[in-house]
Tab-separated table of C-alpha atoms and ligand atoms in Angstrom:
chain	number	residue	atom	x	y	z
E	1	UNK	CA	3.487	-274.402	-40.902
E	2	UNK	CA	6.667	-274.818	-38.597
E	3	UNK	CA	8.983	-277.338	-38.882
E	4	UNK	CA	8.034	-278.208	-35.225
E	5	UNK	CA	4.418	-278.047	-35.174
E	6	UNK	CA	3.787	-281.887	-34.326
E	7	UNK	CA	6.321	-281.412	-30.910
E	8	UNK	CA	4.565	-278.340	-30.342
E	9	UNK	CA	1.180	-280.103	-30.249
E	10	UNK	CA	2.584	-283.306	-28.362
E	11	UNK	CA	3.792	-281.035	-25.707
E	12	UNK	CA	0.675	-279.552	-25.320
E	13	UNK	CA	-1.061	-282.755	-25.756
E	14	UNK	CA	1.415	-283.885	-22.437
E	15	UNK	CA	-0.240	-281.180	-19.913
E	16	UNK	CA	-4.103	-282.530	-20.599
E	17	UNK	CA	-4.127	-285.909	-22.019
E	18	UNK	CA	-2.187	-288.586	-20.253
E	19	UNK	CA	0.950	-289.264	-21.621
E	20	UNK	CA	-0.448	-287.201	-24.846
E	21	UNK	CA	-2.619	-289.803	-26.049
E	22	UNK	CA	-5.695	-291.304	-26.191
E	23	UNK	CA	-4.518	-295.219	-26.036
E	24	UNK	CA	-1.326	-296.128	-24.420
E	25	UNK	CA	0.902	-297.556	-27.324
E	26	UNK	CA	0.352	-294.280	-29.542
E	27	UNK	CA	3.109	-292.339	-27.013
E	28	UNK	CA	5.710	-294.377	-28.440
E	29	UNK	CA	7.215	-295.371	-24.954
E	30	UNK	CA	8.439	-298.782	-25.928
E	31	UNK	CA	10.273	-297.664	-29.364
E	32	UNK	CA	11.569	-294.556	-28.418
E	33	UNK	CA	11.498	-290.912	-30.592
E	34	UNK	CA	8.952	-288.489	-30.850
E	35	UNK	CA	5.312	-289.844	-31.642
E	36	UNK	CA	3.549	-288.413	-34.765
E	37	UNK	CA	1.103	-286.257	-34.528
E	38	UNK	CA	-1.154	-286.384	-37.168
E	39	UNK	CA	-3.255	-284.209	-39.554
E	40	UNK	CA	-4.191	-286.497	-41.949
E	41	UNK	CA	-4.821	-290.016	-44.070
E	42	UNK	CA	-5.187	-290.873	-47.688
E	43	UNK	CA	-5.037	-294.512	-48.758
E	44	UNK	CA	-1.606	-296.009	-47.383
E	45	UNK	CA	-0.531	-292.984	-46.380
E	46	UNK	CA	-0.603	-290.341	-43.627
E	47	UNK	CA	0.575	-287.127	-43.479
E	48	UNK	CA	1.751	-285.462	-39.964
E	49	UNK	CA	1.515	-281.600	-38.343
E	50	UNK	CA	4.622	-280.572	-40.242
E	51	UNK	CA	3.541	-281.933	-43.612
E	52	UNK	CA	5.525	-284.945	-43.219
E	53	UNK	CA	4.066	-288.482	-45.169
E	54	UNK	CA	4.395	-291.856	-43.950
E	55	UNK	CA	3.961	-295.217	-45.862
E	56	UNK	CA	1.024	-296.604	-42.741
E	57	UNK	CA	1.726	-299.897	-41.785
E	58	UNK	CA	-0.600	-298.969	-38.374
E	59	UNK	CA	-3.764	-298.522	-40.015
E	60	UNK	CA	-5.550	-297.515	-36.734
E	61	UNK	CA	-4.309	-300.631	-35.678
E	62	UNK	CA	-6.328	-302.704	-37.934
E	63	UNK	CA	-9.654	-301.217	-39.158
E	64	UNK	CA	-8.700	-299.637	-42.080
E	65	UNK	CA	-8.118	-302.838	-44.799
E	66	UNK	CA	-9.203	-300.528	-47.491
E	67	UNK	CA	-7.198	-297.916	-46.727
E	68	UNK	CA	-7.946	-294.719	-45.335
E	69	UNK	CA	-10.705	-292.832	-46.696
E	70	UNK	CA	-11.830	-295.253	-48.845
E	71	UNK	CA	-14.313	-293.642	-51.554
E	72	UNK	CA	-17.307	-296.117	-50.708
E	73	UNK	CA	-17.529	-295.371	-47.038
E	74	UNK	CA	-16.643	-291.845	-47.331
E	75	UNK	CA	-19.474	-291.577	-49.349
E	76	UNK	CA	-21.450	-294.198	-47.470
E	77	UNK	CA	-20.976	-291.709	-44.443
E	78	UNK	CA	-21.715	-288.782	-46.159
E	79	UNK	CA	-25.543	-290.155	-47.089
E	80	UNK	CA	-25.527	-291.228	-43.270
E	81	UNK	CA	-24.959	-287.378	-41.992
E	82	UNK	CA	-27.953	-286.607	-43.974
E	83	UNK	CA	-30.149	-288.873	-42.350
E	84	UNK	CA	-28.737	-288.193	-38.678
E	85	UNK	CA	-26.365	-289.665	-36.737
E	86	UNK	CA	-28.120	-291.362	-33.792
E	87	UNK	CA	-31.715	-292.258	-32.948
E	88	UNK	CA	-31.739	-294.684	-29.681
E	89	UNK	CA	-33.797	-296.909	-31.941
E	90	UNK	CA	-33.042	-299.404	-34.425
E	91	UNK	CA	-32.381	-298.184	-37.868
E	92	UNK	CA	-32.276	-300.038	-41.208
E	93	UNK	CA	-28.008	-299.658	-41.619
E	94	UNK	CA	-28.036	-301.835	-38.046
E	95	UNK	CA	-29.948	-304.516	-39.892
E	96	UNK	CA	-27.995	-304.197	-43.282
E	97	UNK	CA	-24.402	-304.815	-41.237
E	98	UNK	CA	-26.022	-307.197	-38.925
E	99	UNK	CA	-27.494	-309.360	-42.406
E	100	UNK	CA	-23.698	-309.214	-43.784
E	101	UNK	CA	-22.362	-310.282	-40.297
E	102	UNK	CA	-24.573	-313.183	-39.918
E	103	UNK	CA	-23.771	-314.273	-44.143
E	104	UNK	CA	-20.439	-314.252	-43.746
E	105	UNK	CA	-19.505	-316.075	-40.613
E	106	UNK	CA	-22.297	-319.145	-40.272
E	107	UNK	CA	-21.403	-319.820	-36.555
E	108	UNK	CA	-22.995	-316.452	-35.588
E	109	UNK	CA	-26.593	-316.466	-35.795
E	110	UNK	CA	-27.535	-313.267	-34.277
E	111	UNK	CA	-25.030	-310.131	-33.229
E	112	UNK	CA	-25.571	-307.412	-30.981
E	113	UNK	CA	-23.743	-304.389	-31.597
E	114	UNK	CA	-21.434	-302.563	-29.126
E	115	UNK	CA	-18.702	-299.318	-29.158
E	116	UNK	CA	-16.070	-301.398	-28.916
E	117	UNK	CA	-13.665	-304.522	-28.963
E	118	UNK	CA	-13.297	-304.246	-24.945
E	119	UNK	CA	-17.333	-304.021	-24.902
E	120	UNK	CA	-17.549	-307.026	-27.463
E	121	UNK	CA	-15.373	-309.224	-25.192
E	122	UNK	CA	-16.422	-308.457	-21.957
E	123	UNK	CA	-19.947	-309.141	-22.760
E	124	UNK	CA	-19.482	-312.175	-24.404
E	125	UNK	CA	-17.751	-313.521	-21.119
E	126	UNK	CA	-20.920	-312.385	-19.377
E	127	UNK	CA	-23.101	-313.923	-21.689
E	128	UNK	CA	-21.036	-317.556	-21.718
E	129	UNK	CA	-20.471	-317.243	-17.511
E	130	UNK	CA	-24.065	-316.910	-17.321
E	131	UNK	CA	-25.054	-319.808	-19.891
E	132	UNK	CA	-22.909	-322.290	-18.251
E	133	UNK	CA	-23.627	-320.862	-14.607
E	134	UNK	CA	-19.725	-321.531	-14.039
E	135	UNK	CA	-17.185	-318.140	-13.530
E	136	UNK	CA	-13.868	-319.382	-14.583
E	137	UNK	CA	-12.622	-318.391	-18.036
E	138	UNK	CA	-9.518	-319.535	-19.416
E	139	UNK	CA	-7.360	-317.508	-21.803
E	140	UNK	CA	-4.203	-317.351	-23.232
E	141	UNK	CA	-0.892	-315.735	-22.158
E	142	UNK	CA	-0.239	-312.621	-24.808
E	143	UNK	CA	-3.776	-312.578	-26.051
E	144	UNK	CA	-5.392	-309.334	-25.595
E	145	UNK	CA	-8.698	-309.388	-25.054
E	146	UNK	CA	-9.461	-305.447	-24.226
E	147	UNK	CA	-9.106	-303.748	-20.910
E	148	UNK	CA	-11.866	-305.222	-18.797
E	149	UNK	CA	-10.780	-306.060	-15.436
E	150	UNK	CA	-11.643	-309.938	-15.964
E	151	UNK	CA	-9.676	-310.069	-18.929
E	152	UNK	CA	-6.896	-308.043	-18.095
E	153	UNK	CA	-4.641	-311.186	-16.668
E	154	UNK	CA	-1.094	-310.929	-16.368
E	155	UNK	CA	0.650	-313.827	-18.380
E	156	UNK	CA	1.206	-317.152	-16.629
E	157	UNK	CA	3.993	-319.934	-17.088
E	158	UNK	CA	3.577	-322.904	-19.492
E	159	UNK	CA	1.142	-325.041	-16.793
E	160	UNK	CA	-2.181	-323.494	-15.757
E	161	UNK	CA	-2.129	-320.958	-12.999
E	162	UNK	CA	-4.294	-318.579	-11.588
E	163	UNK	CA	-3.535	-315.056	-12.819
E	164	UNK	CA	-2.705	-312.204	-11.235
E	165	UNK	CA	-4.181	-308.885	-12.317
E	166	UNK	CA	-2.309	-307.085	-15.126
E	167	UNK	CA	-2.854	-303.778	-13.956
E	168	UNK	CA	-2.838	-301.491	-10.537
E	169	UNK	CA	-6.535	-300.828	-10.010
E	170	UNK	CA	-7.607	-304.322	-11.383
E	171	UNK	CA	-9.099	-306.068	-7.670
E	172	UNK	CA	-7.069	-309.621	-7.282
E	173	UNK	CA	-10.868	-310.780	-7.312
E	174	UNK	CA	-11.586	-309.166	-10.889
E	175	UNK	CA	-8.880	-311.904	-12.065
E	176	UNK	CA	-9.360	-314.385	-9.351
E	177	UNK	CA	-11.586	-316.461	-12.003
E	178	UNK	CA	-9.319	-316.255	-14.782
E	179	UNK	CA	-6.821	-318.912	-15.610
E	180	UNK	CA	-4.228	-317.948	-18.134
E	181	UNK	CA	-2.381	-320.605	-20.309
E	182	UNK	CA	0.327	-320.682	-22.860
E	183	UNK	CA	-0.831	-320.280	-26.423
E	184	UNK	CA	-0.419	-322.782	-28.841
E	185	UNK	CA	-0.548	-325.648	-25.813
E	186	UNK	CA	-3.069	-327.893	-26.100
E	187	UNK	CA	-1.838	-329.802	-23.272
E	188	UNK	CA	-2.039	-327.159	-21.052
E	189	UNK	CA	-5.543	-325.825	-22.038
E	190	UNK	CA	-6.601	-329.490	-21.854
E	191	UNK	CA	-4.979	-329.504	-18.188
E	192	UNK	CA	-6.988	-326.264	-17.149
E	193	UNK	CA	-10.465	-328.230	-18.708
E	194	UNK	CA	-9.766	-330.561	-16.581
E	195	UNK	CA	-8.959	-329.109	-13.138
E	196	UNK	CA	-11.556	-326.027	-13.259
E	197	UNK	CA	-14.912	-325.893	-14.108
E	198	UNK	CA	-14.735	-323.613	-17.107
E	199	UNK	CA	-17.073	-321.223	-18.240
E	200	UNK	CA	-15.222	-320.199	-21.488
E	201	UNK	CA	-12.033	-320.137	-23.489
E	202	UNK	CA	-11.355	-317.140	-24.852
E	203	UNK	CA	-8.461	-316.656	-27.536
E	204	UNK	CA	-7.761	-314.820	-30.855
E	205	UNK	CA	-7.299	-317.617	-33.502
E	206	UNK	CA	-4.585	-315.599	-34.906
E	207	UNK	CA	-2.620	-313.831	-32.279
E	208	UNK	CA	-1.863	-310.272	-33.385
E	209	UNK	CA	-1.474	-308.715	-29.990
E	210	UNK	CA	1.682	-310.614	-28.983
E	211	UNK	CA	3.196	-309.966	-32.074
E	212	UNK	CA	1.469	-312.202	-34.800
E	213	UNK	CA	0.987	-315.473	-33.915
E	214	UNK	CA	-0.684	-317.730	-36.512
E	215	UNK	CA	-2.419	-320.974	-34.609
E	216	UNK	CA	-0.079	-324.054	-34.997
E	217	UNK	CA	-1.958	-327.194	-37.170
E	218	UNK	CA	-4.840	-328.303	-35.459
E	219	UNK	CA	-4.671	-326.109	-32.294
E	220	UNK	CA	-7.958	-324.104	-32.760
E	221	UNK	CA	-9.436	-327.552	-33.957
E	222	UNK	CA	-8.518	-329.148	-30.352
E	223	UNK	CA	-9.933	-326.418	-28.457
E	224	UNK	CA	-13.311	-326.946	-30.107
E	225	UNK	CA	-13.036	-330.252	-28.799
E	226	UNK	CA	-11.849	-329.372	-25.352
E	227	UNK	CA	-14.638	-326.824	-25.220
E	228	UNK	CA	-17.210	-329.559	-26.068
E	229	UNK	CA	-16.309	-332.307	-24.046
E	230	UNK	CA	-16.745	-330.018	-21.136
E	231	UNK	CA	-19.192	-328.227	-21.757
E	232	UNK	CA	-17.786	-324.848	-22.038
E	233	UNK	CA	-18.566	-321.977	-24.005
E	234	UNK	CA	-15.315	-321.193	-27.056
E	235	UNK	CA	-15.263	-317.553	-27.874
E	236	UNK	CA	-13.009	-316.623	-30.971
E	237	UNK	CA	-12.025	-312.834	-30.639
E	238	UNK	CA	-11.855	-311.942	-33.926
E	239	UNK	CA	-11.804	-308.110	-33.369
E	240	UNK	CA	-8.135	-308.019	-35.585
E	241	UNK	CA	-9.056	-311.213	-37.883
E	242	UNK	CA	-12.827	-311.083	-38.415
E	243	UNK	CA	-12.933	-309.987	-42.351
E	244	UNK	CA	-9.193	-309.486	-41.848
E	245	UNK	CA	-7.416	-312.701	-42.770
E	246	UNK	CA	-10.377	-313.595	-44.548
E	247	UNK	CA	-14.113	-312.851	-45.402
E	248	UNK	CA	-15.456	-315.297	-42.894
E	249	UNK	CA	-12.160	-314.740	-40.275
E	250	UNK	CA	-9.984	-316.962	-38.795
E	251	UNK	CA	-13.093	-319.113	-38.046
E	252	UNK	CA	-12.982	-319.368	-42.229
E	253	UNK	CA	-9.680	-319.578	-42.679
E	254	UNK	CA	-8.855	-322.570	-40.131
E	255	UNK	CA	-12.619	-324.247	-40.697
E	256	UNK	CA	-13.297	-324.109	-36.514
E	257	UNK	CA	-16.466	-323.068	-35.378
E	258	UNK	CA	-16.921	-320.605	-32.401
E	259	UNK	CA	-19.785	-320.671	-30.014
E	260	UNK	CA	-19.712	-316.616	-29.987
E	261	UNK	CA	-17.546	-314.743	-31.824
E	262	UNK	CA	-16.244	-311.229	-30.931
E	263	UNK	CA	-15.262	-308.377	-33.406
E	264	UNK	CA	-14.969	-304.501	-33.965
E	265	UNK	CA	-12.085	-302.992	-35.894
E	266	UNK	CA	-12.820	-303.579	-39.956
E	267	UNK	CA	-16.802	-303.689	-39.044
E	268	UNK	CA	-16.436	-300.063	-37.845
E	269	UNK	CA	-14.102	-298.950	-40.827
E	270	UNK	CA	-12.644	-296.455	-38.357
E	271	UNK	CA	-15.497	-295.526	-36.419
E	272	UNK	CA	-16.049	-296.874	-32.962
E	273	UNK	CA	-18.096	-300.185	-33.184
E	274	UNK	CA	-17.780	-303.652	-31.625
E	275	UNK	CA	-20.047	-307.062	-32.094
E	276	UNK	CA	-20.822	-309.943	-30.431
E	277	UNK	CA	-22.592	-312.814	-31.550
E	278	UNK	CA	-23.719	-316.695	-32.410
E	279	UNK	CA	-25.872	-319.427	-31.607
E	280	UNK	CA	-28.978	-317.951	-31.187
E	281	UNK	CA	-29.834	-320.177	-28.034
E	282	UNK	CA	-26.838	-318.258	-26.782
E	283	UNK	CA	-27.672	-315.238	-28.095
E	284	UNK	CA	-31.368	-315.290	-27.150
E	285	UNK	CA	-29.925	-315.210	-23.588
E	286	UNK	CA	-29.368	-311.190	-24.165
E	287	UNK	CA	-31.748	-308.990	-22.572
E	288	UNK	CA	-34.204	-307.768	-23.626
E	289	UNK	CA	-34.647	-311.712	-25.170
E	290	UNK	CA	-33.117	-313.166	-22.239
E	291	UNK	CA	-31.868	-311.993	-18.328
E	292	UNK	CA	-28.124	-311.295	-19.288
E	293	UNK	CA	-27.585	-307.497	-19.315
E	294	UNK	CA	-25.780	-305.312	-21.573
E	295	UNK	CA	-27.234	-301.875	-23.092
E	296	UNK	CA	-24.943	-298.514	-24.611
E	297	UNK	CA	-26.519	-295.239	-25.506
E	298	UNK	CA	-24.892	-295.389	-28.752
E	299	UNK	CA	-24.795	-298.765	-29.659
E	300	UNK	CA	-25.441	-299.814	-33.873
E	301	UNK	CA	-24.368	-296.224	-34.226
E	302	UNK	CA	-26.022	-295.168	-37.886
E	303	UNK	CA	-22.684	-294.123	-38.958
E	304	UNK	CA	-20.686	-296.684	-37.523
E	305	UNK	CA	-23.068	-299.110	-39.348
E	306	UNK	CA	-22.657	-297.228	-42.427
E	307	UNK	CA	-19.400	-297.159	-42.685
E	308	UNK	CA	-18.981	-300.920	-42.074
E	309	UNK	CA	-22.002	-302.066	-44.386
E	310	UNK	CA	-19.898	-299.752	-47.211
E	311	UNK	CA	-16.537	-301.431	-46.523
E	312	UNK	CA	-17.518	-305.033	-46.048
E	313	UNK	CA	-19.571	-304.842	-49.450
E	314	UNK	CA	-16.353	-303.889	-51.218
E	315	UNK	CA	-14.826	-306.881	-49.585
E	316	UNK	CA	-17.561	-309.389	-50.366
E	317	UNK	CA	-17.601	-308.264	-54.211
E	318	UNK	CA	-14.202	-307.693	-55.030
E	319	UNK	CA	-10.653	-309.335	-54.844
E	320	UNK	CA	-8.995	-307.947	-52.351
E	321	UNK	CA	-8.214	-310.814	-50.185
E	322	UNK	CA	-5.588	-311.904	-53.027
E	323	UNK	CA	-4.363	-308.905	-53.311
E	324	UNK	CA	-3.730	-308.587	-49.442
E	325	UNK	CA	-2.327	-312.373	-49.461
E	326	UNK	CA	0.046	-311.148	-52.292
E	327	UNK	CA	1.339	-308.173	-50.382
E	328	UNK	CA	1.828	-309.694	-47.016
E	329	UNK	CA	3.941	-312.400	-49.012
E	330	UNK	CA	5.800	-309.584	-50.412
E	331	UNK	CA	6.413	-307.921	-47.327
E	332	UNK	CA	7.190	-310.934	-45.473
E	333	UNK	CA	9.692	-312.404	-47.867
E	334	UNK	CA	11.347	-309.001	-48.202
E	335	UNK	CA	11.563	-308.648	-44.337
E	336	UNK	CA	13.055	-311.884	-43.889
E	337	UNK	CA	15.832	-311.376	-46.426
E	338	UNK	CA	16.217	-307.997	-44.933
E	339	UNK	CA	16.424	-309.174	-41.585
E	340	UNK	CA	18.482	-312.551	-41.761
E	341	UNK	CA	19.994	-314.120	-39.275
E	342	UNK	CA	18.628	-311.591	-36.845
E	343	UNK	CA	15.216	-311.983	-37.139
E	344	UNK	CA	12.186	-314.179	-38.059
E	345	UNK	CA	9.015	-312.616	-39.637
E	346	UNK	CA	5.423	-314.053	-38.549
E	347	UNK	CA	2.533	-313.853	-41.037
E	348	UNK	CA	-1.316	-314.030	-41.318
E	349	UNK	CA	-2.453	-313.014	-45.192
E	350	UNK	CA	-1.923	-308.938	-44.197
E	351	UNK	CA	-0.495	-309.425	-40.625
E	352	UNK	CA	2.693	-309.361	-40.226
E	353	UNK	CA	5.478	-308.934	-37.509
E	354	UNK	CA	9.265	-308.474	-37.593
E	355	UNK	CA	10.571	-310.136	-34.550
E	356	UNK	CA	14.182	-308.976	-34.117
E	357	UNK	CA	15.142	-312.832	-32.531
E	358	UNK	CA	16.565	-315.927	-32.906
E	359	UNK	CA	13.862	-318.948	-33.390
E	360	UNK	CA	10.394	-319.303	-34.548
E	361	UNK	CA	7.767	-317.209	-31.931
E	362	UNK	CA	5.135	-319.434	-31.435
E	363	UNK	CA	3.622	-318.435	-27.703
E	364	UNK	CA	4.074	-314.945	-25.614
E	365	UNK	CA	7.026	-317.244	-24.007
E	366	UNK	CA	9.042	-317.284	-27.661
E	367	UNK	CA	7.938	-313.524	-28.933
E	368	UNK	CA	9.633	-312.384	-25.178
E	369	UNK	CA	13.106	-313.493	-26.063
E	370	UNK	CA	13.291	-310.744	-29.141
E	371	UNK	CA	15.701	-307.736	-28.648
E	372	UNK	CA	13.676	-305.042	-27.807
E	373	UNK	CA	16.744	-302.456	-28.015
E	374	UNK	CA	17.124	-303.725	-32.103
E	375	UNK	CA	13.111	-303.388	-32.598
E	376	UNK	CA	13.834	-299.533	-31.129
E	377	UNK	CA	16.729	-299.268	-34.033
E	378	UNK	CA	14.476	-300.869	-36.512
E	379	UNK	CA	12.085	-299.027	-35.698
E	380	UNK	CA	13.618	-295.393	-35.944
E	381	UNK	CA	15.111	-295.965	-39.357
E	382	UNK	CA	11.932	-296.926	-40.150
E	383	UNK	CA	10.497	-293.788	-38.779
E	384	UNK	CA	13.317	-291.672	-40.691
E	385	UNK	CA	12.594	-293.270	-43.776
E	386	UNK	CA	8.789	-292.301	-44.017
E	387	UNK	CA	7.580	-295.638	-42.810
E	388	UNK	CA	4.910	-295.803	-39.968
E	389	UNK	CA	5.264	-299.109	-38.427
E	390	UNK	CA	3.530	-300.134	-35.219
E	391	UNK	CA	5.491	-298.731	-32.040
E	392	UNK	CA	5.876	-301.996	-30.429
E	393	UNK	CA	7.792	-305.297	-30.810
E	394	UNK	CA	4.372	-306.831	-29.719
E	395	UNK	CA	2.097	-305.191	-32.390
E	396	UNK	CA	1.098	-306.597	-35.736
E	397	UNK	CA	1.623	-304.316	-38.899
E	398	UNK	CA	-1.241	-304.643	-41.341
E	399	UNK	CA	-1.684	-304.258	-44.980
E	400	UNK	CA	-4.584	-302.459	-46.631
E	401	UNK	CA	-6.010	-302.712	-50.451
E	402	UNK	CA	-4.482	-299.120	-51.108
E	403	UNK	CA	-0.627	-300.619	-50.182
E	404	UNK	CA	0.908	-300.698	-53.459
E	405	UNK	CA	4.050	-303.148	-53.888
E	406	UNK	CA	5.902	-300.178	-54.032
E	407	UNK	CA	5.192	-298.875	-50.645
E	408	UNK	CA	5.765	-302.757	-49.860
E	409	UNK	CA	9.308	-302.591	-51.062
E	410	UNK	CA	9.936	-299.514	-49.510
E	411	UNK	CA	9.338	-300.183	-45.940
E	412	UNK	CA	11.694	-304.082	-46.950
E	413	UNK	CA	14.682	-301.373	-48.535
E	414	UNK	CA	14.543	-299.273	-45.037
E	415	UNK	CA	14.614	-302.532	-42.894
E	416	UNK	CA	17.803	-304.029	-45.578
E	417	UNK	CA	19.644	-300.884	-44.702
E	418	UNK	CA	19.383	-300.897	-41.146
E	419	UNK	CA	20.016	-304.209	-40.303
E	420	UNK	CA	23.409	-303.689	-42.501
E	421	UNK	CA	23.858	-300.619	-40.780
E	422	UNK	CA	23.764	-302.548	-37.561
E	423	UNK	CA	26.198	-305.325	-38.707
S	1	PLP	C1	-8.191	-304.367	-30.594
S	1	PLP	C2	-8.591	-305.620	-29.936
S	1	PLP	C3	-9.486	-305.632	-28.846
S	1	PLP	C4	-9.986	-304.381	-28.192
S	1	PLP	O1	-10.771	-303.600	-29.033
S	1	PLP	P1	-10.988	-302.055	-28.630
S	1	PLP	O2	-11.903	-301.564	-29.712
S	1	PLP	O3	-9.637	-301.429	-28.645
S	1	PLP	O4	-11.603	-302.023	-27.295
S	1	PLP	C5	-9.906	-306.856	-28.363
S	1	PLP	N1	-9.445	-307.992	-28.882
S	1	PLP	C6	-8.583	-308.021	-29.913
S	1	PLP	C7	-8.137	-309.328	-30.466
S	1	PLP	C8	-8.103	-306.833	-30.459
S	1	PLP	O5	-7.212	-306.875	-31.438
């Protein structure tokens, strides 16, 4: 093994893959140094192409809240390989996840299973424009939603306004019936109720793509309302929160009930998988039940479903939502000494974000105004102290079961140092 071997493999990665990677964020761009390539994951920990271990705050970006390689779904998948790994035809591991789905969050009544967040989103939006026969969805500034063209809306100012696309290749008339509002303002969700006819509000009850953004009091609570005076459709994306921030998600947590709920992440363990689901008048409104279409080849994957059916019975039985509330105390109360005056740290139970600013971050407005050159810094000696932190100001770290308060205090000791290095 060289010394170099991860560069070696990025640069190689750079002539056929674009930018190197698979998903934007992964190349680092917005942090600066070399991205990690990386051979492999234990628990809270991964290991690079030069033998190199990192304390992961990334976790895949969310799915893995038992850690990597947890022994339940390792084994879980194992039995699954045995049995085969897709069969076009619904299998008996579909039915098991589906059962825990439906127990654990009682505004879903029936889910269908996709490959992904972006899938769960984008057909829920299809599902609700075609319930309500209206095209206008409304969503919220620094929400992320996937990269379907409808959803991929550019941020707007405080007041409603029609979005324009986020993206070269997104048509002005893929966005042309999405309204984007601030999060966190009623009044200006309540303003774009009232001036379109909407077919759905679509918004992560925790924000963790802006940053982490926990609701304020009552927000998600007047939405419900707003949704039901006007008859439209409220879709909670809980692809990050669903049996993150608690068993039940956000839609636990906060006690707001969804009309259709989106997820993916921790019900996939890792693999790719994505859900959609609730009232069943809704839901019966899926072909082949209903006219609204939406199919995939590989869709309730065996081993996707196996994987998540392993993982979310070791978070129904045990206690590892107290242990994860515990942690992301830690960490947050260590980050916030650490950072002082220069900083403010967000948290959701096992989200958490560093925002290198002045002033509580409450919207995509407030998380804009943090120094992105100091996250870069913060970042690095993060990087050079064996701790993998997510590569973006405006991406949530995460916490898994297999985080001990050790690794905790050693990703709060690299922060302390470099923000008195940078005094
Ligand atoms: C990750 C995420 C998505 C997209 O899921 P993919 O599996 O990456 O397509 C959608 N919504 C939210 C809230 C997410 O965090």
């Amino acid at each position: 093994m060289t010394a170099n071997r991860s560069r070696e493999l990025m640069e190689r990665a750079r002539r056929i893959l674009p930018g190197g990677v698979s998903s934007p964020v992964r190349a680092f761009n917005a942090v600066g140094g070399e991205p990690p390539v990386v051979a492999a994951a234990q628990g809270a920990h991964v290991t690079d192409a030069d033998g190199r271990e990192y304390i992961d705050f990334v976790l895949a970006y969310g799915p893995h809240i038992l850690g990597h390689n947890h022994p339940a779904v390792v084994d879980a998948l194992a039995e699954q390989l045995g049995r085969g790994v897709a069969f076009g035809a619904t299998s008996e591991i579909e039915i098991g996840l589906a059962d825990r789905i439906v127990a654990a969050m009682p505004s879903i009544e029936m889910v269908r299973f996709v490959n992904s967040g972006t899938e769960a989103t984008m057909s829920a939006v299809r599902l609700a424009r075609a319930a309500t026969g209206r095209d206008i969805i409304v969503k919220c500034a620094g929400c992320y939603h996937g990269h379907a063209d409808a959803l991929l809306a550019g941020a707007g100012s405080g007041v409603a306004t029609l979005s324009i696309a986020g993206s070269p290749g997104v048509p002005a008339g893929a966005v042309a019936d999405t309204v984007v509002v601030a999060y966190n303002d009623v009044v200006a969700m309540a303003r774009a109720m009232d001036e379109y006819q909407v077919a759905a509000v679509i918004v992560e009850p925790v924000a963790g793509n802006m940053g982490c953004v926990p609701p304020r009091g009552g927000y998600l609570r007047s939405l419900r309302e707003l949704c039901t005076k006007y008859g439209a459709v409220l879709i909670f994306d809980e692809v990050m929160t669903g049996f993150r921030v608690a068993y039940g998600g956000a839609q636990e947590l906060y006690g707001v009930v969804p009309d259709l709920t989106c997820l993916g992440k921790i019900i996939g363990a890792g693999l790719p998988v994505g859900a959609y689901g609730g009232r069943r008048d809704l839901m019966e409104q899926v072909a082949p039940s209903g006219p609204v279409y939406q199919a995939g080849t590989l869709s309730g994957n065996p081993l996707a479903m196996a994987a998540g059916v392993a993982v979310l019975d070791v978070l129904r039985e045990g206690s590892v939502y107290a242990q994860l509330e515990e942690m992301g105390a830690r960490l947050a109360t260590g980050l916030s000494l650490a950072l002082g005056a220069g900083g403010v740290v967000n948290r959701a139970g096992s989200m958490v974000t560093a925002f290198l600013g002045i002033g509580p971050v409450t919207d995509y407005a407030t998380a804009q105004t943090s120094d992105l050159e100091r996250f870069g810094e913060l970042h690095r000696a993060w990087r050079n102290s064996g701790i993998f932190w997510p590569p973006s100001q405006f991406e949530t770290a995460f916490l898994s079961a297999a985080h001990t308060p050790e690794d905790v205090d050693a990703a709060i000791g690299a922060a302390s140092a470099a923000m008195a290095f940078a005094r």
